[in-house]
Short mmCIF file of C-alpha atoms in Angstrom, two decimals:
data_model
loop_
_atom_site.label_atom_id
_atom_site.label_comp_id
_atom_site.label_asym_id
_atom_site.label_seq_id
_atom_site.Cartn_x
_atom_site.Cartn_y
_atom_site.Cartn_z
CA MET A 435 -35.50 -31.45 10.66
CA PRO A 436 -35.21 -31.28 6.91
CA ALA A 437 -33.63 -34.34 5.26
CA ILE A 438 -31.00 -33.27 2.59
CA THR A 439 -29.40 -35.86 0.32
CA LEU A 440 -25.79 -35.26 -0.71
CA ILE A 441 -24.28 -37.29 -3.56
CA GLU A 442 -20.52 -37.77 -3.80
CA TYR A 443 -19.04 -37.64 -7.32
CA ASN A 444 -18.53 -41.42 -7.08
CA GLY A 445 -22.25 -41.87 -6.55
CA ALA A 446 -22.23 -42.45 -2.70
CA SER A 447 -25.37 -41.00 -1.33
CA HIS A 448 -25.64 -39.40 1.95
CA THR A 449 -29.09 -38.48 3.44
CA ILE A 450 -28.75 -36.26 6.59
CA GLU A 451 -31.15 -34.91 9.20
CA ALA A 452 -30.08 -31.21 8.75
CA ALA A 453 -30.34 -28.60 11.44
CA SER A 454 -32.18 -25.68 10.41
CA GLY A 455 -30.53 -22.19 10.78
CA LYS A 456 -26.88 -23.65 10.00
CA SER A 457 -25.37 -23.65 6.68
CA LEU A 458 -25.55 -26.77 4.45
CA MET A 459 -21.70 -26.85 4.67
CA GLN A 460 -21.80 -27.06 8.49
CA ASN A 461 -24.43 -29.76 8.31
CA ALA A 462 -22.46 -31.66 5.79
CA LEU A 463 -19.27 -31.65 7.93
CA GLU A 464 -21.01 -32.39 11.23
CA ASN A 465 -22.62 -35.47 9.67
CA GLY A 466 -19.30 -36.65 8.28
CA VAL A 467 -20.15 -36.26 4.53
CA PRO A 468 -17.03 -36.54 2.48
CA GLY A 469 -16.18 -34.26 -0.46
CA ILE A 470 -16.40 -30.67 1.13
CA ASP A 471 -13.13 -28.99 2.36
CA ALA A 472 -14.52 -25.78 3.66
CA ASP A 473 -11.00 -24.40 4.15
CA CYS A 474 -12.15 -20.87 5.15
CA GLY A 475 -14.57 -22.22 7.70
CA GLY A 476 -17.64 -20.41 6.05
CA ALA A 477 -16.44 -16.95 5.15
CA CYS A 478 -17.23 -17.40 1.45
CA ALA A 479 -13.79 -16.88 0.88
CA CYS A 480 -12.14 -20.08 -0.53
CA GLY A 481 -14.70 -21.89 -2.86
CA THR A 482 -13.86 -25.37 -1.37
CA CYS A 483 -17.52 -26.23 -0.42
CA HIS A 484 -18.67 -26.18 -4.06
CA CYS A 485 -21.75 -28.30 -4.76
CA PHE A 486 -24.51 -28.45 -7.46
CA VAL A 487 -28.05 -27.98 -6.32
CA GLU A 488 -30.67 -29.97 -8.25
CA ALA A 489 -32.48 -27.62 -10.49
CA ARG A 490 -35.92 -27.86 -8.82
CA TRP A 491 -34.43 -26.94 -5.48
CA LEU A 492 -32.53 -23.82 -6.69
CA PRO A 493 -35.32 -21.14 -6.02
CA ALA A 494 -35.63 -22.54 -2.40
CA SER A 495 -31.99 -22.57 -1.67
CA GLY A 496 -31.64 -18.82 -2.29
CA GLU A 497 -29.55 -16.65 -4.58
CA ALA A 498 -25.73 -16.24 -4.68
CA ASP A 499 -24.56 -12.74 -3.65
CA ALA A 500 -21.76 -10.78 -5.41
CA MET A 501 -19.15 -12.31 -3.34
CA GLU A 502 -20.32 -15.86 -3.82
CA GLU A 503 -20.62 -15.11 -7.55
CA ALA A 504 -16.93 -14.02 -7.65
CA MET A 505 -15.81 -17.08 -5.91
CA LEU A 506 -17.77 -19.44 -8.03
CA GLY A 507 -16.32 -17.72 -11.19
CA MET A 508 -12.96 -19.10 -10.46
CA ARG A 509 -14.25 -22.71 -10.63
CA PRO A 510 -13.39 -24.34 -13.91
CA ASP A 511 -16.26 -26.79 -13.38
CA ARG A 512 -18.97 -24.27 -12.55
CA THR A 513 -22.49 -24.83 -13.85
CA GLY A 514 -25.84 -23.06 -13.61
CA GLN A 515 -26.46 -25.18 -10.57
CA SER A 516 -23.23 -24.26 -8.71
CA ARG A 517 -23.42 -22.90 -5.23
CA LEU A 518 -21.23 -22.56 -2.22
CA SER A 519 -22.76 -24.77 0.54
CA CYS A 520 -21.52 -22.34 3.15
CA GLN A 521 -23.88 -19.73 1.70
CA ILE A 522 -26.99 -22.02 1.73
CA GLU A 523 -28.95 -21.64 4.92
CA VAL A 524 -30.88 -24.76 5.85
CA THR A 525 -34.62 -24.10 6.17
CA GLU A 526 -37.70 -26.36 6.49
CA GLU A 527 -38.36 -25.57 2.85
CA LEU A 528 -35.40 -27.49 1.78
CA ASP A 529 -36.80 -30.82 3.19
CA GLY A 530 -36.00 -33.30 0.50
CA MET A 531 -33.22 -31.34 -1.36
CA VAL A 532 -30.82 -33.25 -3.39
CA VAL A 533 -27.29 -31.67 -4.10
CA ARG A 534 -24.41 -33.34 -5.86
CA LEU A 535 -20.64 -32.77 -4.97
CA PRO A 536 -17.92 -32.05 -7.60
CA GLU A 537 -15.18 -34.35 -8.69
CA TYR A 538 -12.71 -32.08 -6.74
CA GLN A 539 -12.61 -28.96 -4.64
CA MET A 540 -9.95 -26.25 -5.21
CA MET B 594 26.11 -16.12 7.06
CA ASN B 595 25.77 -12.52 7.97
CA VAL B 596 26.59 -11.35 11.50
CA ALA B 597 23.19 -10.67 13.08
CA GLU B 598 22.27 -6.95 13.24
CA LYS B 599 20.84 -5.93 16.52
CA LEU B 600 17.02 -5.39 16.45
CA PRO B 601 14.94 -3.52 18.73
CA ASP B 602 13.25 -5.11 21.77
CA ALA B 603 9.68 -6.13 20.63
CA LEU B 604 8.24 -5.98 24.15
CA THR B 605 9.47 -2.56 25.29
CA MET B 606 9.64 -0.45 22.14
CA PRO B 607 7.02 2.02 21.49
CA LEU B 608 4.20 0.38 19.39
CA ALA B 609 4.26 3.26 16.88
CA ASP B 610 8.00 2.21 16.14
CA ILE B 611 7.40 -1.34 15.29
CA ASP B 612 8.35 -1.85 11.61
CA VAL B 613 7.40 -5.48 10.54
CA SER B 614 8.60 -4.50 6.94
CA ASP B 615 12.11 -4.67 8.26
CA PRO B 616 13.52 -7.66 6.03
CA ARG B 617 16.10 -8.55 8.90
CA LEU B 618 13.12 -9.87 10.99
CA TYR B 619 12.72 -12.73 8.60
CA GLU B 620 16.42 -13.31 7.62
CA GLN B 621 17.10 -13.53 11.49
CA ASP B 622 13.72 -15.36 12.00
CA ALA B 623 12.88 -12.86 14.71
CA TRP B 624 9.48 -11.85 13.61
CA ARG B 625 7.40 -13.72 16.14
CA PRO B 626 7.29 -11.29 19.25
CA TYR B 627 6.63 -8.27 17.10
CA PHE B 628 3.50 -9.76 15.66
CA ALA B 629 2.33 -11.25 18.87
CA ARG B 630 2.62 -7.90 20.42
CA LEU B 631 0.66 -6.06 17.42
CA ARG B 632 -2.03 -8.91 17.53
CA ARG B 633 -2.47 -8.30 21.30
CA GLU B 634 -2.21 -4.56 21.52
CA GLU B 635 -2.79 -2.94 18.04
CA PRO B 636 -4.03 -5.73 15.39
CA VAL B 637 -4.71 -3.00 12.81
CA HIS B 638 -1.35 -1.09 13.05
CA PHE B 639 -0.05 1.96 11.22
CA ARG B 640 3.64 2.41 10.57
CA ALA B 641 4.19 5.99 9.40
CA ASP B 642 7.68 5.62 8.00
CA SER B 643 9.29 2.80 6.49
CA PRO B 644 11.69 2.36 3.53
CA PHE B 645 8.53 1.30 1.69
CA GLY B 646 6.47 4.36 2.83
CA PRO B 647 3.69 4.45 5.34
CA PHE B 648 1.47 1.34 5.60
CA TRP B 649 -1.08 -0.28 7.62
CA SER B 650 -0.51 -3.91 8.97
CA ILE B 651 -3.43 -6.40 9.34
CA THR B 652 -2.20 -8.98 11.70
CA ARG B 653 -5.25 -11.09 12.91
CA PHE B 654 -6.65 -14.07 10.93
CA ASP B 655 -10.21 -12.94 10.79
CA ASP B 656 -9.40 -9.32 9.71
CA ILE B 657 -7.00 -10.81 6.97
CA VAL B 658 -9.89 -12.83 5.68
CA ALA B 659 -12.09 -9.73 5.72
CA VAL B 660 -9.58 -7.66 3.70
CA ASP B 661 -8.81 -10.48 1.32
CA SER B 662 -12.47 -11.05 0.48
CA ASP B 663 -13.39 -7.24 -0.06
CA HIS B 664 -11.57 -6.71 -3.28
CA GLY B 665 -13.91 -3.68 -3.79
CA SER B 666 -12.38 -1.42 -0.99
CA PHE B 667 -8.90 -3.15 -1.21
CA SER B 668 -7.51 -3.24 -4.62
CA SER B 669 -4.67 -5.48 -5.63
CA GLU B 670 -3.58 -2.83 -8.17
CA PRO B 671 -0.85 -1.60 -8.76
CA THR B 672 0.96 -4.35 -7.01
CA ILE B 673 0.59 -7.00 -4.14
CA VAL B 674 3.99 -6.57 -2.55
CA ILE B 675 4.62 -3.83 -0.01
CA GLY B 676 7.28 -2.00 -2.11
CA ASP B 677 6.62 -0.34 -5.52
CA ILE B 678 7.19 -1.92 -9.09
CA PRO B 679 10.14 -0.57 -10.78
CA ASP B 680 9.59 2.18 -13.38
CA ASP B 681 11.65 0.44 -16.06
CA LEU B 682 9.78 -2.89 -15.53
CA PRO B 683 5.99 -1.96 -15.42
CA VAL B 684 4.90 -5.47 -15.61
CA GLU B 685 1.18 -6.36 -15.21
CA MET B 686 0.00 -9.63 -13.79
CA PHE B 687 -3.40 -10.97 -12.95
CA ILE B 688 -2.57 -11.43 -9.16
CA ALA B 689 -2.15 -7.65 -9.29
CA MET B 690 -5.45 -6.93 -11.27
CA ASP B 691 -9.06 -6.34 -10.09
CA PRO B 692 -12.13 -7.86 -11.79
CA PRO B 693 -12.99 -8.06 -14.60
CA LYS B 694 -9.66 -8.33 -16.26
CA HIS B 695 -8.27 -10.53 -13.46
CA ASP B 696 -11.03 -13.06 -13.85
CA LEU B 697 -10.57 -13.48 -17.51
CA GLN B 698 -6.70 -14.02 -17.22
CA ARG B 699 -6.90 -16.27 -14.24
CA ARG B 700 -9.52 -18.46 -15.95
CA ALA B 701 -7.18 -18.94 -18.87
CA ALA B 702 -4.39 -20.42 -16.52
CA GLN B 703 -6.40 -22.14 -14.13
CA PRO B 704 -6.92 -25.45 -16.12
CA VAL B 705 -3.18 -26.39 -15.83
CA VAL B 706 -3.43 -26.81 -11.98
CA ALA B 707 -6.99 -28.21 -11.93
CA PRO B 708 -7.05 -31.58 -10.04
CA GLN B 709 -7.92 -33.43 -13.23
CA ASN B 710 -4.67 -32.17 -15.07
CA LEU B 711 -2.71 -32.94 -11.86
CA ALA B 712 -4.09 -36.50 -11.62
CA ALA B 713 -2.50 -37.14 -15.07
CA MET B 714 0.78 -35.51 -13.76
CA GLU B 715 1.04 -37.66 -10.65
CA GLY B 716 2.98 -40.48 -12.17
CA LEU B 717 5.57 -38.05 -13.67
CA ILE B 718 6.03 -35.98 -10.47
CA ARG B 719 6.45 -39.33 -8.48
CA THR B 720 9.14 -40.64 -10.99
CA ARG B 721 11.08 -37.30 -10.67
CA VAL B 722 10.91 -37.44 -7.00
CA GLU B 723 12.19 -40.99 -6.81
CA ASP B 724 15.19 -40.10 -9.03
CA ILE B 725 16.02 -36.96 -6.97
CA LEU B 726 16.12 -38.95 -3.56
CA ASP B 727 17.75 -42.02 -5.20
CA GLY B 728 20.53 -39.84 -6.39
CA LEU B 729 21.49 -38.60 -2.97
CA SER B 730 24.22 -40.05 -0.94
CA PRO B 731 23.42 -40.96 2.72
CA GLY B 732 26.01 -40.31 5.33
CA GLU B 733 27.67 -37.39 3.93
CA PRO B 734 26.20 -33.77 4.76
CA PHE B 735 24.75 -31.84 1.85
CA ASP B 736 22.53 -28.78 1.24
CA TRP B 737 18.75 -30.06 1.01
CA VAL B 738 17.72 -26.66 -0.46
CA GLU B 739 19.89 -27.22 -3.70
CA LYS B 740 19.88 -30.96 -4.05
CA VAL B 741 16.12 -31.44 -3.28
CA SER B 742 13.97 -28.43 -2.99
CA VAL B 743 15.17 -26.33 -5.67
CA ASN B 744 15.67 -29.38 -7.92
CA LEU B 745 12.24 -30.56 -7.37
CA THR B 746 10.32 -27.46 -8.09
CA THR B 747 12.43 -26.49 -11.05
CA GLN B 748 11.63 -29.80 -12.58
CA MET B 749 8.09 -29.29 -11.84
CA LEU B 750 7.99 -25.72 -13.44
CA ALA B 751 9.68 -26.96 -16.51
CA THR B 752 6.83 -29.55 -16.75
CA LEU B 753 4.20 -27.02 -16.22
CA PHE B 754 5.54 -24.69 -19.18
CA ASP B 755 6.98 -27.62 -21.10
CA PHE B 756 10.22 -25.64 -20.92
CA PRO B 757 13.31 -27.01 -22.45
CA PHE B 758 14.52 -29.34 -19.72
CA GLU B 759 18.15 -28.79 -19.90
CA ASP B 760 17.69 -24.99 -19.61
CA ARG B 761 15.39 -25.45 -16.50
CA ALA B 762 17.75 -23.69 -14.07
CA LYS B 763 17.07 -20.42 -15.71
CA LEU B 764 13.68 -20.64 -14.44
CA THR B 765 14.87 -20.70 -10.78
CA TYR B 766 17.20 -17.93 -11.55
CA TRP B 767 14.44 -15.70 -12.90
CA SER B 768 12.22 -16.71 -9.98
CA ASP B 769 14.82 -15.41 -7.59
CA LEU B 770 15.13 -12.13 -9.43
CA ALA B 771 11.37 -11.35 -9.82
CA ALA B 772 10.73 -10.07 -6.15
CA GLY B 773 14.30 -9.82 -5.03
CA THR B 774 15.05 -6.10 -5.02
CA PRO B 775 15.39 -4.05 -1.95
CA GLU B 776 12.73 -1.66 -3.20
CA MET B 777 10.13 -4.26 -3.56
CA ALA B 778 10.63 -6.44 -0.55
CA GLY B 779 13.93 -5.65 1.02
CA GLY B 780 15.93 -8.18 -1.01
CA ASP B 781 19.59 -7.91 -2.28
CA VAL B 782 19.05 -8.27 -5.94
CA THR B 783 20.16 -5.06 -7.88
CA GLN B 784 17.61 -3.41 -10.32
CA GLU B 785 20.19 -3.69 -13.09
CA GLU B 786 20.44 -7.55 -12.66
CA GLN B 787 16.68 -7.75 -12.41
CA LEU B 788 16.14 -6.00 -15.57
CA THR B 789 18.79 -8.00 -17.41
CA GLY B 790 17.23 -11.34 -16.06
CA MET B 791 13.67 -10.31 -16.77
CA THR B 792 14.49 -9.15 -20.34
CA GLU B 793 16.01 -12.54 -21.08
CA CYS B 794 13.03 -14.32 -19.52
CA LEU B 795 10.71 -12.34 -21.82
CA GLN B 796 12.82 -12.93 -24.88
CA THR B 797 13.12 -16.64 -24.13
CA PHE B 798 9.33 -17.08 -23.49
CA THR B 799 8.47 -14.94 -26.62
CA GLN B 800 10.65 -17.32 -28.73
CA LEU B 801 8.93 -20.26 -27.12
CA TRP B 802 5.51 -18.89 -27.80
CA HIS B 803 6.27 -18.47 -31.51
CA GLU B 804 7.67 -22.02 -31.85
CA ARG B 805 4.68 -23.52 -30.18
CA LYS B 806 2.06 -21.69 -32.11
CA GLY B 807 -0.32 -23.82 -34.01
CA ARG B 808 0.82 -27.06 -32.33
CA GLU B 809 -2.25 -29.21 -31.42
CA GLY B 810 -3.03 -30.10 -28.02
CA GLY B 811 -0.85 -29.61 -24.98
CA PHE B 812 -1.62 -28.88 -21.44
CA ASP B 813 1.22 -26.62 -20.60
CA LEU B 814 0.73 -23.14 -19.54
CA ILE B 815 1.80 -21.50 -22.84
CA SER B 816 -0.41 -23.61 -24.99
CA LEU B 817 -3.34 -22.92 -22.65
CA LEU B 818 -2.74 -19.12 -22.76
CA GLN B 819 -2.69 -19.56 -26.65
CA ARG B 820 -5.94 -21.41 -26.88
CA ASP B 821 -8.04 -19.01 -24.59
CA PRO B 822 -9.50 -16.16 -26.60
CA ASN B 823 -8.84 -13.75 -23.79
CA THR B 824 -5.17 -14.38 -23.73
CA ALA B 825 -4.45 -15.60 -27.06
CA ASP B 826 -2.68 -12.42 -28.14
CA ILE B 827 -1.00 -11.80 -24.82
CA VAL B 828 2.37 -12.06 -26.41
CA GLU B 829 1.65 -8.87 -28.19
CA ARG B 830 1.56 -6.90 -24.69
CA PRO B 831 5.09 -7.84 -23.34
CA MET B 832 4.72 -6.29 -19.88
CA GLU B 833 1.52 -8.38 -19.37
CA PHE B 834 3.09 -11.54 -20.80
CA LEU B 835 6.19 -11.17 -18.67
CA GLY B 836 4.10 -10.27 -15.57
CA ASN B 837 1.99 -13.38 -15.84
CA LEU B 838 5.08 -15.59 -16.48
CA MET B 839 6.83 -14.10 -13.32
CA LEU B 840 3.59 -14.67 -11.42
CA LEU B 841 3.52 -18.40 -12.51
CA ILE B 842 7.26 -18.88 -12.09
CA VAL B 843 7.41 -17.39 -8.57
CA GLY B 844 3.97 -18.88 -7.62
CA GLY B 845 5.06 -22.33 -8.84
CA ASN B 846 8.52 -22.30 -7.45
CA ASP B 847 9.54 -20.34 -4.48
CA THR B 848 6.50 -21.20 -2.43
CA THR B 849 6.69 -25.05 -2.71
CA ARG B 850 10.48 -25.01 -2.62
CA ASN B 851 10.58 -23.31 0.68
CA SER B 852 7.66 -25.50 2.17
CA ALA B 853 9.86 -28.46 1.13
CA THR B 854 12.66 -27.29 3.07
CA GLY B 855 10.52 -25.98 6.02
CA GLY B 856 9.12 -29.34 6.56
CA VAL B 857 12.39 -30.95 7.22
CA LEU B 858 13.31 -28.25 9.72
CA ALA B 859 9.89 -28.30 11.40
CA LEU B 860 10.28 -32.27 11.96
CA ASN B 861 13.65 -31.91 13.37
CA GLN B 862 12.62 -29.17 15.74
CA ASN B 863 9.73 -31.49 16.81
CA PRO B 864 10.98 -35.08 17.20
CA ALA B 865 7.78 -36.19 18.77
CA GLU B 866 5.96 -35.29 15.43
CA TYR B 867 8.65 -36.99 13.46
CA ASP B 868 8.07 -40.14 15.62
CA LYS B 869 4.27 -39.95 14.84
CA LEU B 870 4.93 -39.57 11.17
CA ARG B 871 7.16 -42.81 11.23
CA ALA B 872 4.42 -44.64 13.10
CA ASP B 873 1.74 -43.49 10.69
CA PRO B 874 2.58 -42.33 7.25
CA GLY B 875 -1.14 -41.95 6.52
CA LEU B 876 -0.86 -38.48 8.41
CA ILE B 877 1.24 -36.94 5.30
CA PRO B 878 -1.79 -35.19 3.80
CA GLY B 879 -2.83 -33.41 7.02
CA MET B 880 0.97 -32.87 7.74
CA VAL B 881 1.52 -31.20 4.26
CA SER B 882 -1.24 -28.49 5.33
CA GLU B 883 0.49 -28.10 8.59
CA ILE B 884 3.83 -27.49 7.01
CA ILE B 885 2.31 -24.99 4.72
CA ARG B 886 0.77 -23.05 7.72
CA TRP B 887 3.96 -23.36 9.69
CA GLN B 888 6.08 -22.28 6.93
CA THR B 889 3.76 -19.67 5.47
CA PRO B 890 6.09 -19.25 2.35
CA LEU B 891 4.72 -15.75 1.52
CA ALA B 892 4.89 -13.54 4.56
CA HIS B 893 2.35 -10.87 3.15
CA MET B 894 0.13 -9.69 0.55
CA ARG B 895 -0.48 -6.11 -0.04
CA ARG B 896 -3.71 -4.19 -1.01
CA THR B 897 -4.30 -0.57 -1.70
CA ALA B 898 -7.48 1.15 -0.39
CA THR B 899 -9.90 2.35 -2.92
CA ARG B 900 -11.71 4.85 -0.71
CA ASP B 901 -11.51 6.32 2.81
CA LEU B 902 -12.97 3.77 5.28
CA GLU B 903 -13.16 2.66 8.71
CA PHE B 904 -11.73 -0.75 9.52
CA ARG B 905 -11.78 -2.13 13.17
CA GLY B 906 -11.99 1.46 14.44
CA LYS B 907 -9.05 2.98 12.36
CA GLN B 908 -9.35 5.49 9.60
CA ILE B 909 -7.76 4.11 6.44
CA ARG B 910 -7.59 6.78 3.54
CA LYS B 911 -7.86 6.05 -0.16
CA GLY B 912 -4.49 5.17 -1.43
CA ASP B 913 -3.15 3.79 1.79
CA LYS B 914 -1.02 0.63 1.62
CA VAL B 915 -2.81 -2.18 3.67
CA VAL B 916 -0.51 -5.28 4.33
CA MET B 917 -2.22 -8.48 5.18
CA TRP B 918 0.65 -10.31 7.22
CA TYR B 919 -0.24 -14.01 6.41
CA VAL B 920 2.83 -14.96 8.65
CA SER B 921 0.85 -13.32 11.67
CA GLY B 922 -2.50 -14.63 10.87
CA ASN B 923 -1.17 -18.26 10.84
CA ARG B 924 0.04 -17.66 14.40
CA ASP B 925 -3.14 -16.13 15.69
CA GLU B 926 -4.15 -17.79 18.75
CA THR B 927 -7.89 -16.64 18.35
CA ALA B 928 -8.29 -18.49 15.15
CA ILE B 929 -5.97 -21.51 15.46
CA GLU B 930 -5.40 -23.81 18.48
CA ARG B 931 -1.77 -23.78 19.85
CA PRO B 932 -0.61 -21.81 16.66
CA GLU B 933 3.12 -21.78 17.70
CA GLU B 934 3.34 -25.53 17.78
CA PHE B 935 3.84 -27.75 14.88
CA ILE B 936 1.32 -30.56 15.01
CA ILE B 937 0.95 -33.03 12.13
CA ASP B 938 -2.35 -34.40 13.11
CA ARG B 939 -4.33 -31.15 13.61
CA LYS B 940 -8.14 -31.63 13.55
CA ASN B 941 -8.69 -28.94 10.91
CA PRO B 942 -5.23 -28.50 9.27
CA ARG B 943 -6.61 -26.89 6.06
CA HIS B 944 -7.86 -23.85 8.10
CA HIS B 945 -4.67 -21.72 7.38
CA ILE B 946 -4.21 -18.52 5.56
CA SER B 947 -1.05 -19.34 3.47
CA PHE B 948 -3.02 -19.57 0.36
CA GLY B 949 -4.90 -16.35 0.88
CA PHE B 950 -8.62 -15.97 0.67
CA GLY B 951 -11.18 -14.51 -1.87
CA ILE B 952 -10.76 -14.09 -5.53
CA HIS B 953 -6.99 -14.09 -5.45
CA ARG B 954 -6.74 -17.30 -3.44
CA CYS B 955 -3.72 -19.54 -4.56
CA MET B 956 -4.54 -21.04 -7.85
CA GLY B 957 -1.90 -23.70 -7.47
CA ASN B 958 -2.71 -24.85 -4.07
CA ARG B 959 -3.72 -28.58 -5.06
CA LEU B 960 -0.48 -28.87 -7.02
CA ALA B 961 1.70 -27.60 -4.32
CA GLU B 962 -0.06 -30.13 -1.88
CA MET B 963 0.44 -32.96 -4.29
CA GLN B 964 4.09 -32.19 -4.73
CA LEU B 965 4.78 -32.09 -0.96
CA ARG B 966 2.69 -35.07 -0.45
CA ILE B 967 4.50 -37.15 -2.94
CA LEU B 968 7.92 -35.78 -1.67
CA TRP B 969 7.14 -36.99 1.86
CA GLU B 970 5.72 -40.38 0.70
CA GLU B 971 8.95 -41.21 -0.94
CA ILE B 972 11.22 -39.72 1.65
CA MET B 973 9.42 -42.07 4.19
CA ARG B 974 10.06 -45.15 1.93
CA ARG B 975 13.67 -44.44 1.94
CA PHE B 976 14.97 -42.71 5.15
CA HIS B 977 14.56 -43.16 8.89
CA MET B 978 15.61 -39.41 9.18
CA VAL B 979 16.36 -36.41 7.23
CA GLU B 980 18.58 -34.90 10.03
CA VAL B 981 19.37 -31.16 10.03
CA VAL B 982 23.12 -30.81 10.88
CA GLY B 983 23.55 -26.97 10.95
CA GLU B 984 21.62 -23.78 11.00
CA PRO B 985 19.61 -22.85 8.06
CA GLU B 986 20.41 -19.70 6.10
CA ARG B 987 17.30 -17.44 5.56
CA VAL B 988 16.49 -15.12 2.68
CA ARG B 989 16.38 -11.49 3.48
CA SER B 990 12.93 -10.46 2.42
CA ASN B 991 9.60 -9.44 3.99
CA PHE B 992 7.76 -11.22 1.24
CA VAL B 993 9.31 -14.66 0.42
CA ARG B 994 9.82 -16.63 3.68
CA GLY B 995 12.66 -18.91 2.42
CA TYR B 996 15.89 -20.65 2.94
CA LYS B 997 19.17 -20.28 1.11
CA THR B 998 20.76 -23.49 2.62
CA LEU B 999 19.91 -26.21 4.96
CA PRO B 1000 22.64 -28.65 5.78
CA VAL B 1001 21.32 -32.16 6.35
CA ARG B 1002 22.38 -35.79 6.70
CA LEU B 1003 20.24 -38.67 5.50
CA HIS B 1004 19.73 -41.94 7.78
CA PRO B 1005 18.37 -44.74 5.41
CA LEU B 1006 15.88 -47.14 6.78
#
């Protein structure tokens, strides 16, 4: 099981044993990590599971498709490391990945 | 109150005759069985004939998310209500635009309702809520809509626009006119009244714009639009300026106003939930989401098909109106547990459809939630109960699900 570290905006760090095949968002919620709302339940349709993937993990986390791009485009705090965690599928390759959570979801 | 006009029987009428655009369904609060039948028997439903022309209805939660997310196939242009925009008022607003223009204009307005800006406003909102509640007289019945819901959201709107505070009632008046005609959503505002009001709205804001030009700082909506290069000259395009003003006025007013009233009604109809709330005011944030689901302040959003396509086995043609009934999606038993019930401590209360999904998802959702949260925090500090003492009078519209009046009496702690 890949270990993934999520760091809240206030600095609180959570390392979870993530289940491969599920999204990062699902894994975070199932492990009780705060800071992700996921209002739409994983349909890439609300933008409330926004996270920042540490640069060196970006290639392994995959690429945002057109819909995710469109949703990320509405985020005032978007950066080059922005992803929607519901669109990142956890794989063994992501073992050790670090992602940061934003100040707020909207 | 109007004498209720007789409506056809939802369970026995031919499916093809069901017309959920009939504004009387909402005025009489009679919509539930019609949508329940559509969700069950024909979740993607075609109505060939209505005062708004032929239209498709999308009634299930997941199908609404699919349509809302596919802005390539389902355009928000020319408008997002079931009716048409009046010829003499061809307004343009970003809720009724597709990318890329939509994205640029939305981005310009978004910072005003971003949570960072909201945190700075929280103290001011709380003071205003306290003043409103402290000005009420316990014991005597009064209209909650007028004294609290309208008052609160109008003050909020004046703050967001930095609008002259003493003239703020005009904002509410314009908001009521904006989508109030029979042609747009079955309301009772005349086109002439709407045109006169909207002209005044445009003139007032054009003047404000010029007065404010060059002023430093300012996090109100006008200053933000002036500072963003994509909207800095929007005042030169009056129908676009007016359209976006109407959008922000209606979006920031009608919706929260009617949730502020709906919450009182819901708690009165569900006394056990009111007891839960008294026992644990920590339930307020989740309750706010549940109120917004239960009320569904906007009953629908409309799209227009950009091409011929098949959707859930139905042939939709290019140019067809496709209406997503949020009011039905929020009652969909396949997506929400016990959807007909008002439950303030639901496990997943944010999973509702009232804010829409996809690129047009409600921009002010966090502001709305914050206003309602503060309202209920302050209500619970003062009153054992806001008791409903008569029937609410509802708005005749298939778009705005709202209340004209709700008589209440306060019981102090």
